[in-house]
Amino acid sequence: MAPSFVFPPNLQALENESDDGLLFVQNPIEISSLRSSELEEFVKSVAFDLSDKELFCVEEQDVFDRVYSLIKGFSNLTPSCKLNLVESLRSNLSVLLPNVDSLSRVSQDHVDDVPILDRVASHRNAFKIYTFFLLNIVLIQESNIGVNNNSKTTMSSRKKQPVHTWSWEPQRARILNLIANSLEINLPLLFGSSDPDENYLSFIVKNVFSMFENAVLLKDSETKDALCRIIGTCATKYHYMAQSCASVLHLMHKHDFVVTHMAEAVAGAEKKYADGSLASSLIREIGRTNPKDYVKDTVGAENIGRFLVELADRLPKLISTNIGLLVPHFGGESYKIRNALASVLGKLVMKGFRDVEGEVSSKSIRLRTKQAMLEILLERCRDVSAYTRSRVLQVWGELCEEHAVSIGLWNEVAAVAAGRLEDKSAIVRKSALNLLIMMLQHNPFGPQLRIASFEATLEQYKKKLNELQPNPASESVLDGLTSDGDTCNGDGEVDSGNEEEVGKVTKGQQDSLTDSCLPHTEEGNVQNDSSVPDVGNLEQTRALVASLEAGLRFSKCVSATMPTLIQLMASSSATDVENTILLLMRCKQFQVDGSEECLRKMLPLVFSQDKSTYEAVENAFVTIYISKNSMEAAKNLLNLAIDSNIGDLAALEFIVGALVSKGDISTSMISALWDFFCFNVSGTTAEQSRGALSVLCMAAKSSHGILVSHLQDIIDIGFGRWAKVEPLLARTACIALQRLSEADRKKLLSSNGTRIFGILESLITSFWLPDSIWYAAADKAIGAIYAIHPTPETLASDLVKKSLSSVFDCGGGDELQKDIDDGCSSVLLTVQVTKLSRYLFIVSHVAMNQLTYIESCVRRIQKQKAKKDKTDAESQHVPNDAVKENGINAELGLAASEDAILDSLSERAEKEIISGGSAEKNLIGHCAPFLSKLCRNFNLMQKYPELQASGMLALCRCMIIDANFCEANLQLLFTVVENAPSETVRSNCTIVLGDLAVRFPNLLEPWTENMYARLRDSSVSVRKNAVLVLSHLILNDMMKVKGYINEMTMRLEDEDERISNLAKLFFHELSKKGSNPIYNLLPDILGKLCNQNLKRESFCNIMQFLIGSIKKDKQMEALVEKLCNRFSGVTEYEDPSSAADVRQWEYVSYCLSQLAFTEKGMKKLMESFKTYEHALSEDSVMDYFKNIINKSKKFAKPELKSCIEEFEEKLNKFHMERKEQEVTARNALVHQQKVGSLENLMVHGSTAEECEEADTIEDGGEVIDPSLKGMTQSLNDVSKSKPLKVEESSDVSSEVLESEQGENEIQSAKVHHLRGAPKSRVKKTDMKDQKRDTSMSTRRNLKAGVRVVIICSPNIGRKEEVENRHNRFFILLFWE
């Protein structure tokens, strides 16, 4: 019988001689010394012996030694030799395994046969040897692959090699699968016990877990499955549990790629052996782990969390029974573990409670467990970590998708999701938006969620319920959702039969209540109760009413989020915008109230610089309005154009132009729009026709050929009878004329030139359009004339003359000018204000268009010149003389002089519009002085506000054109913008100030303060325009940030939310410029805001926002020093500081507390102690410094932390000292004032007492001084304004009394009835001397800096009552 084989610690250990009679290598052969031919013969001989002899031949010493030698030098073998050796060993082991089962049958027949035991021992030896050698082959080959780093090469060549050549991956899989199969045989028979040898299992498990550390090896599915089987079998079948659990946890803490495979191994073991002990042990070990350990090991926490989620997905019922071990980790600090546990609960709710069969008691327990899990998930929506809140909301979305949320819980989840839309974290908001999208998509209430529809249907079924229930119960019908009756199943969800009834009702609701928001439809439905479907008995009706109420609440909840969604669309986070748009699209699909209006708010986002935001808006626009049939898409677009404001129209024009360029707006859609414009669609209104033309004008900006095919229709319909029905149609037609291409304009002029100009002239000079429309139409009509007329100035002059003649008679102009000069309005009374206003508008607008026309002509000339120069330069046949001449011109600067001449002509032409270059002024130049004088007549302007609005607008336009005219009227403009009673006039003038600052910056520079003053206007419109104008000027570097920027900061807390948001946007953009100008402006802003009459809350909000825009650490550190120096700017007085100084200390310290302190910043704060030490006496200042210290301790290193603690002690000590000094100084001041008052009292009262002494003695009354009346009042005022702190004084007084008891005795002064004059006089004299001495000593003590203590006792400061004939006084006398 061969010696026993025991697994050595490694392969080389077999060469060590054993004293226990174990099998070891005696004659190893050095494979590397053999030649290749000898090596092949050697391998063949070994393979022959293994195949020809018995399976147990491997026990023979010679065979054992030779096999060992080959495996030791396995890396040196050729591929064919490797294949022969591996196949021989593998085939022998595969044949050996069935023999073990046959041994079990033989052993049962021959129980006491000794040779059977020897055969079992031989089988065991051979089994262990084959297993040992095969596993070592795997380990050696894998180590070689890792060293050579050629795993990719071998994997890529796997399919190319023939079957008979060496390929390691399939061989590895076969070996490991064979070892996994070997664990399934009757090993207890081989090893003689219920469990195999510990040495055998340890060897197998150790090496298998080492293979799990190879990520490349696990990519082979067959190998990975074999390894998972081996782990599951060893741990579960052979109870190798403790070591396996420890190894699994160690691997998961170390490598993230093993998590899924480990979960697969654990789940496979439970499924194969119906034994979840391995999973339970792992959960138990995870539950026992200290939660603080996961805070340090973040990678391990994430991997363990993933493992739990994978396990819950595969073994939900087993995990649900052990979830109690994991719930305590919700209280841990690791958010990754909490995230994983939330996901685990979600998996369990979805999969762990589907099977509700069993006893009623167990079913009840499972349902309570499920309800507890849902409650935990709801609670975790308010977790302290944003990552956990986000993950929990994602879990709720998965539950909604799997229909695992009951109707009773639906609205609670929806309310939580709606509340999380305002979360401070972007990832939480994103998850909340996605959850609401999922809830809408999978809602159990139907495809329409209009509130009116639900209310109408609910009202009908409530009536039906009342009919079925003659004595309604007092409880709410909502109890039907959670009752245990036959309408709900065990999960708290509506039974399938009841859901069918709800479906029928919702379907009927869609059919019969599609327009239930209309009054007549709703009334009809309410009155017609017979149309309500019958859902069955009382309980079913009650459950249906409860479902409808839940649906109504859900609809209202989603509809209530619309204001929040509008705010989210303005978020700086692109994910907020994108997901908000997706939610609004889903809301529109389900017809949620308010979603249509909110979607229109997204149109301005097409101007976003963020590409993802623009793409989201474009995709939503195409999905909602374009992705339909042509007629419906055209109707959607024209309705958008009709209902949009100016800003939305600009955004719509931009996106329509982009879609036309991309081809998303097809020709069929353009044809449908023309059909609406030409009234070819039945039921088309004039307003819809105008909307269609407006969209066509937008499309024409990208494709000029769109309008040319219907020029005649534009003229006939746009300026025909339909224009009187829809006056804005004429304005839109004028826009269409401006959008014509150059070729189309020529075509129009050749066919209808005279007619079209006549129409435009009539539109401008006639009065058939209402005033509200005329100005807008005349604006576009004049623009159209300048766009298509070859010489627009000639037609424009005729327009001005006709307008003038319609206002005045032939000789009326001079008379009007004279009366304007005299301040008389008699002539103006004979002139219609409307006509004069229109005339001023025409004159000013013609002047503006003339300026634009001159600039366009200059640009055209410059383009032609550049084109000519480019053509000449590219020409190959330029004569030498011409080249020489051009070179001379360039040297002499003649080319530059041509540009100068062009600029001079342009400047002259612009100046002639208003001022004129000759003695005689031109047409508009004659109007300018009249306009200026008209606007200066304030009495007249106040009498006619409409005329003032038109006149000031015309004046501003003329000022924009001419610099001299602007300079002459600037003071008038600022007077009007400050004092005009009309909000419209002030608002218009504020906007013009921005244009003037761009055109004439030097003229406006001295008026900068006045421009900032518009931010304080009482009108919301004026303030809003002022913020917009100043933002435009500053952000585009057209105006320097002056010292008045604090006015803009005040707008951060404006009562109007839109103005506040605009100011925040301004400072946000300003912080992006250069090195953040806010950093340099902050100290100045702080100083000026401290002097403003601002609420403390407003100041804090402003400074918090501004400081939050400073991100750089260096700037924060520099601000510490700058702000500390602000304390020094506030002087410290000997008496208590003024309220203004204290307030400034508080404000500066608040700003310091808002800074993000770094290590250098804290050091600077400590070094600047002298600058703010005097302010530490204030409790509020000290509180802010404590906040700074508490924040700094969180990031401080140990060395800095000790310094901070010393600094904190220093602050506290100094604070207490300053408080004591302040109290002492205040008490001393009060004492000094009272002593001085009593001296005056004695001096002034002595004479009066002597005069009245005789009367006093005779009457038997008390001594009194009439002059004390005013004195008493002043003492009372002092005592009220400077109260003494009795507690502190009493403590000190006791000490003084003990130390000075023997020196001076303090006695109370009493007022006696006087019997004689000398006695009274003596007493008064003594009292006066005593007071004088006390006063002098007190002054000396104060000057010397000695602390003066006021002693309060029953004998000191006693009230004495003094009375005269008319008045009674109470005097508080202090004695020392």
mmCIF file with all atom_site columns, C-alpha atoms in Angstrom, residues 1012-1101:
data_model
loop_
_atom_site.group_PDB
_atom_site.id
_atom_site.type_symbol
_atom_site.label_atom_id
_atom_site.label_alt_id
_atom_site.label_comp_id
_atom_site.label_asym_id
_atom_site.label_entity_id
_atom_site.label_seq_id
_atom_site.pdbx_PDB_ins_code
_atom_site.Cartn_x
_atom_site.Cartn_y
_atom_site.Cartn_z
_atom_site.occupancy
_atom_site.B_iso_or_equiv
_atom_site.pdbx_formal_charge
_atom_site.auth_seq_id
_atom_site.auth_comp_id
_atom_site.auth_asym_id
_atom_site.auth_atom_id
_atom_site.pdbx_PDB_model_num
ATOM 1  C CA . TYR A 1 1012 ? -27.919 104.602 -10.702 1.00 0.00 ? 1012 TYR A CA 1
ATOM 2  C CA . ALA A 1 1013 ? -30.560 106.670 -8.923  1.00 0.00 ? 1013 ALA A CA 1
ATOM 3  C CA . ARG A 1 1014 ? -33.192 105.079 -11.177 1.00 0.00 ? 1014 ARG A CA 1
ATOM 4  C CA . LEU A 1 1015 ? -32.736 101.927 -9.126  1.00 0.00 ? 1015 LEU A CA 1
ATOM 5  C CA . ARG A 1 1016 ? -34.514 103.687 -6.264  1.00 0.00 ? 1016 ARG A CA 1
ATOM 6  C CA . ASP A 1 1017 ? -37.569 104.668 -8.298  1.00 0.00 ? 1017 ASP A CA 1
ATOM 7  C CA . SER A 1 1018 ? -40.926 103.932 -6.751  1.00 0.00 ? 1018 SER A CA 1
ATOM 8  C CA . SER A 1 1019 ? -42.118 102.229 -9.948  1.00 0.00 ? 1019 SER A CA 1
ATOM 9  C CA . VAL A 1 1020 ? -41.426 98.530  -10.408 1.00 0.00 ? 1020 VAL A CA 1
ATOM 10 C CA . SER A 1 1021 ? -41.196 98.977  -14.176 1.00 0.00 ? 1021 SER A CA 1
ATOM 11 C CA . VAL A 1 1022 ? -38.599 101.749 -13.895 1.00 0.00 ? 1022 VAL A CA 1
ATOM 12 C CA . ARG A 1 1023 ? -36.465 99.770  -11.435 1.00 0.00 ? 1023 ARG A CA 1
ATOM 13 C CA . LYS A 1 1024 ? -36.637 96.687  -13.604 1.00 0.00 ? 1024 LYS A CA 1
ATOM 14 C CA . ASN A 1 1025 ? -35.545 98.595  -16.702 1.00 0.00 ? 1025 ASN A CA 1
ATOM 15 C CA . ALA A 1 1026 ? -32.796 100.326 -14.734 1.00 0.00 ? 1026 ALA A CA 1
ATOM 16 C CA . VAL A 1 1027 ? -31.418 96.957  -13.620 1.00 0.00 ? 1027 VAL A CA 1
ATOM 17 C CA . LEU A 1 1028 ? -31.532 95.667  -17.199 1.00 0.00 ? 1028 LEU A CA 1
ATOM 18 C CA . VAL A 1 1029 ? -29.881 98.781  -18.649 1.00 0.00 ? 1029 VAL A CA 1
ATOM 19 C CA . LEU A 1 1030 ? -27.081 98.949  -16.090 1.00 0.00 ? 1030 LEU A CA 1
ATOM 20 C CA . SER A 1 1031 ? -26.497 95.201  -16.336 1.00 0.00 ? 1031 SER A CA 1
ATOM 21 C CA . HIS A 1 1032 ? -26.115 95.489  -20.108 1.00 0.00 ? 1032 HIS A CA 1
ATOM 22 C CA . LEU A 1 1033 ? -23.742 98.425  -19.869 1.00 0.00 ? 1033 LEU A CA 1
ATOM 23 C CA . ILE A 1 1034 ? -21.527 97.000  -17.115 1.00 0.00 ? 1034 ILE A CA 1
ATOM 24 C CA . LEU A 1 1035 ? -21.334 93.422  -18.351 1.00 0.00 ? 1035 LEU A CA 1
ATOM 25 C CA . ASN A 1 1036 ? -20.457 94.572  -21.868 1.00 0.00 ? 1036 ASN A CA 1
ATOM 26 C CA . ASP A 1 1037 ? -17.765 96.963  -20.587 1.00 0.00 ? 1037 ASP A CA 1
ATOM 27 C CA . MET A 1 1038 ? -19.638 100.042 -21.757 1.00 0.00 ? 1038 MET A CA 1
ATOM 28 C CA . MET A 1 1039 ? -19.712 101.510 -18.261 1.00 0.00 ? 1039 MET A CA 1
ATOM 29 C CA . LYS A 1 1040 ? -17.200 101.198 -15.453 1.00 0.00 ? 1040 LYS A CA 1
ATOM 30 C CA . VAL A 1 1041 ? -18.368 99.864  -12.128 1.00 0.00 ? 1041 VAL A CA 1
ATOM 31 C CA . LYS A 1 1042 ? -18.470 103.092 -10.174 1.00 0.00 ? 1042 LYS A CA 1
ATOM 32 C CA . GLY A 1 1043 ? -18.835 103.641 -6.469  1.00 0.00 ? 1043 GLY A CA 1
ATOM 33 C CA . TYR A 1 1044 ? -22.603 103.488 -6.760  1.00 0.00 ? 1044 TYR A CA 1
ATOM 34 C CA . ILE A 1 1045 ? -22.781 99.731  -7.222  1.00 0.00 ? 1045 ILE A CA 1
ATOM 35 C CA . ASN A 1 1046 ? -24.305 99.460  -3.759  1.00 0.00 ? 1046 ASN A CA 1
ATOM 36 C CA . GLU A 1 1047 ? -27.530 100.705 -5.336  1.00 0.00 ? 1047 GLU A CA 1
ATOM 37 C CA . MET A 1 1048 ? -27.567 97.566  -7.456  1.00 0.00 ? 1048 MET A CA 1
ATOM 38 C CA . THR A 1 1049 ? -26.932 95.380  -4.424  1.00 0.00 ? 1049 THR A CA 1
ATOM 39 C CA . MET A 1 1050 ? -30.023 96.875  -2.794  1.00 0.00 ? 1050 MET A CA 1
ATOM 40 C CA . ARG A 1 1051 ? -32.067 95.405  -5.647  1.00 0.00 ? 1051 ARG A CA 1
ATOM 41 C CA . LEU A 1 1052 ? -31.080 91.910  -4.502  1.00 0.00 ? 1052 LEU A CA 1
ATOM 42 C CA . GLU A 1 1053 ? -33.708 92.356  -1.814  1.00 0.00 ? 1053 GLU A CA 1
ATOM 43 C CA . ASP A 1 1054 ? -36.216 94.182  -3.961  1.00 0.00 ? 1054 ASP A CA 1
ATOM 44 C CA . GLU A 1 1055 ? -39.834 93.592  -3.073  1.00 0.00 ? 1055 GLU A CA 1
ATOM 45 C CA . ASP A 1 1056 ? -40.468 92.520  -6.679  1.00 0.00 ? 1056 ASP A CA 1
ATOM 46 C CA . GLU A 1 1057 ? -39.178 88.982  -7.235  1.00 0.00 ? 1057 GLU A CA 1
ATOM 47 C CA . ARG A 1 1058 ? -38.356 89.529  -10.915 1.00 0.00 ? 1058 ARG A CA 1
ATOM 48 C CA . ILE A 1 1059 ? -36.128 92.515  -10.119 1.00 0.00 ? 1059 ILE A CA 1
ATOM 49 C CA . SER A 1 1060 ? -34.432 90.528  -7.369  1.00 0.00 ? 1060 SER A CA 1
ATOM 50 C CA . ASN A 1 1061 ? -33.749 87.665  -9.776  1.00 0.00 ? 1061 ASN A CA 1
ATOM 51 C CA . LEU A 1 1062 ? -32.379 90.044  -12.419 1.00 0.00 ? 1062 LEU A CA 1
ATOM 52 C CA . ALA A 1 1063 ? -30.008 91.568  -9.866  1.00 0.00 ? 1063 ALA A CA 1
ATOM 53 C CA . LYS A 1 1064 ? -28.828 88.113  -8.821  1.00 0.00 ? 1064 LYS A CA 1
ATOM 54 C CA . LEU A 1 1065 ? -28.236 87.217  -12.449 1.00 0.00 ? 1065 LEU A CA 1
ATOM 55 C CA . PHE A 1 1066 ? -26.216 90.412  -12.912 1.00 0.00 ? 1066 PHE A CA 1
ATOM 56 C CA . PHE A 1 1067 ? -23.891 89.700  -9.986  1.00 0.00 ? 1067 PHE A CA 1
ATOM 57 C CA . HIS A 1 1068 ? -23.599 86.064  -11.033 1.00 0.00 ? 1068 HIS A CA 1
ATOM 58 C CA . GLU A 1 1069 ? -22.399 87.114  -14.495 1.00 0.00 ? 1069 GLU A CA 1
ATOM 59 C CA . LEU A 1 1070 ? -20.226 89.880  -13.055 1.00 0.00 ? 1070 LEU A CA 1
ATOM 60 C CA . SER A 1 1071 ? -18.396 87.331  -10.884 1.00 0.00 ? 1071 SER A CA 1
ATOM 61 C CA . LYS A 1 1072 ? -17.317 85.495  -14.068 1.00 0.00 ? 1072 LYS A CA 1
ATOM 62 C CA . LYS A 1 1073 ? -15.501 88.524  -15.501 1.00 0.00 ? 1073 LYS A CA 1
ATOM 63 C CA . GLY A 1 1074 ? -11.747 88.690  -15.088 1.00 0.00 ? 1074 GLY A CA 1
ATOM 64 C CA . SER A 1 1075 ? -10.641 88.073  -11.532 1.00 0.00 ? 1075 SER A CA 1
ATOM 65 C CA . ASN A 1 1076 ? -14.136 88.628  -10.112 1.00 0.00 ? 1076 ASN A CA 1
ATOM 66 C CA . PRO A 1 1077 ? -14.773 92.374  -9.629  1.00 0.00 ? 1077 PRO A CA 1
ATOM 67 C CA . ILE A 1 1078 ? -17.068 91.616  -6.681  1.00 0.00 ? 1078 ILE A CA 1
ATOM 68 C CA . TYR A 1 1079 ? -13.993 90.808  -4.613  1.00 0.00 ? 1079 TYR A CA 1
ATOM 69 C CA . ASN A 1 1080 ? -12.649 94.338  -5.052  1.00 0.00 ? 1080 ASN A CA 1
ATOM 70 C CA . LEU A 1 1081 ? -16.054 95.963  -4.609  1.00 0.00 ? 1081 LEU A CA 1
ATOM 71 C CA . LEU A 1 1082 ? -17.126 94.062  -1.499  1.00 0.00 ? 1082 LEU A CA 1
ATOM 72 C CA . PRO A 1 1083 ? -15.482 96.226  1.208   1.00 0.00 ? 1083 PRO A CA 1
ATOM 73 C CA . ASP A 1 1084 ? -16.871 99.414  -0.336  1.00 0.00 ? 1084 ASP A CA 1
ATOM 74 C CA . ILE A 1 1085 ? -20.303 97.837  -0.684  1.00 0.00 ? 1085 ILE A CA 1
ATOM 75 C CA . LEU A 1 1086 ? -20.166 96.784  2.949   1.00 0.00 ? 1086 LEU A CA 1
ATOM 76 C CA . GLY A 1 1087 ? -19.282 100.278 4.130   1.00 0.00 ? 1087 GLY A CA 1
ATOM 77 C CA . LYS A 1 1088 ? -22.131 101.879 2.218   1.00 0.00 ? 1088 LYS A CA 1
ATOM 78 C CA . LEU A 1 1089 ? -24.719 99.276  3.132   1.00 0.00 ? 1089 LEU A CA 1
ATOM 79 C CA . CYS A 1 1090 ? -23.906 99.789  6.808   1.00 0.00 ? 1090 CYS A CA 1
ATOM 80 C CA . ASN A 1 1091 ? -25.034 103.399 6.442   1.00 0.00 ? 1091 ASN A CA 1
ATOM 81 C CA . GLN A 1 1092 ? -28.235 102.463 4.649   1.00 0.00 ? 1092 GLN A CA 1
ATOM 82 C CA . ASN A 1 1093 ? -31.492 102.067 6.493   1.00 0.00 ? 1093 ASN A CA 1
ATOM 83 C CA . LEU A 1 1094 ? -31.597 98.355  5.789   1.00 0.00 ? 1094 LEU A CA 1
ATOM 84 C CA . LYS A 1 1095 ? -33.258 95.590  7.735   1.00 0.00 ? 1095 LYS A CA 1
ATOM 85 C CA . ARG A 1 1096 ? -30.779 93.230  9.307   1.00 0.00 ? 1096 ARG A CA 1
ATOM 86 C CA . GLU A 1 1097 ? -32.251 90.281  7.412   1.00 0.00 ? 1097 GLU A CA 1
ATOM 87 C CA . SER A 1 1098 ? -31.950 92.082  4.084   1.00 0.00 ? 1098 SER A CA 1
ATOM 88 C CA . PHE A 1 1099 ? -28.344 93.053  4.779   1.00 0.00 ? 1099 PHE A CA 1
ATOM 89 C CA . CYS A 1 1100 ? -27.460 89.470  5.696   1.00 0.00 ? 1100 CYS A CA 1
ATOM 90 C CA . ASN A 1 1101 ? -29.103 88.091  2.560   1.00 0.00 ? 1101 ASN A CA 1
#
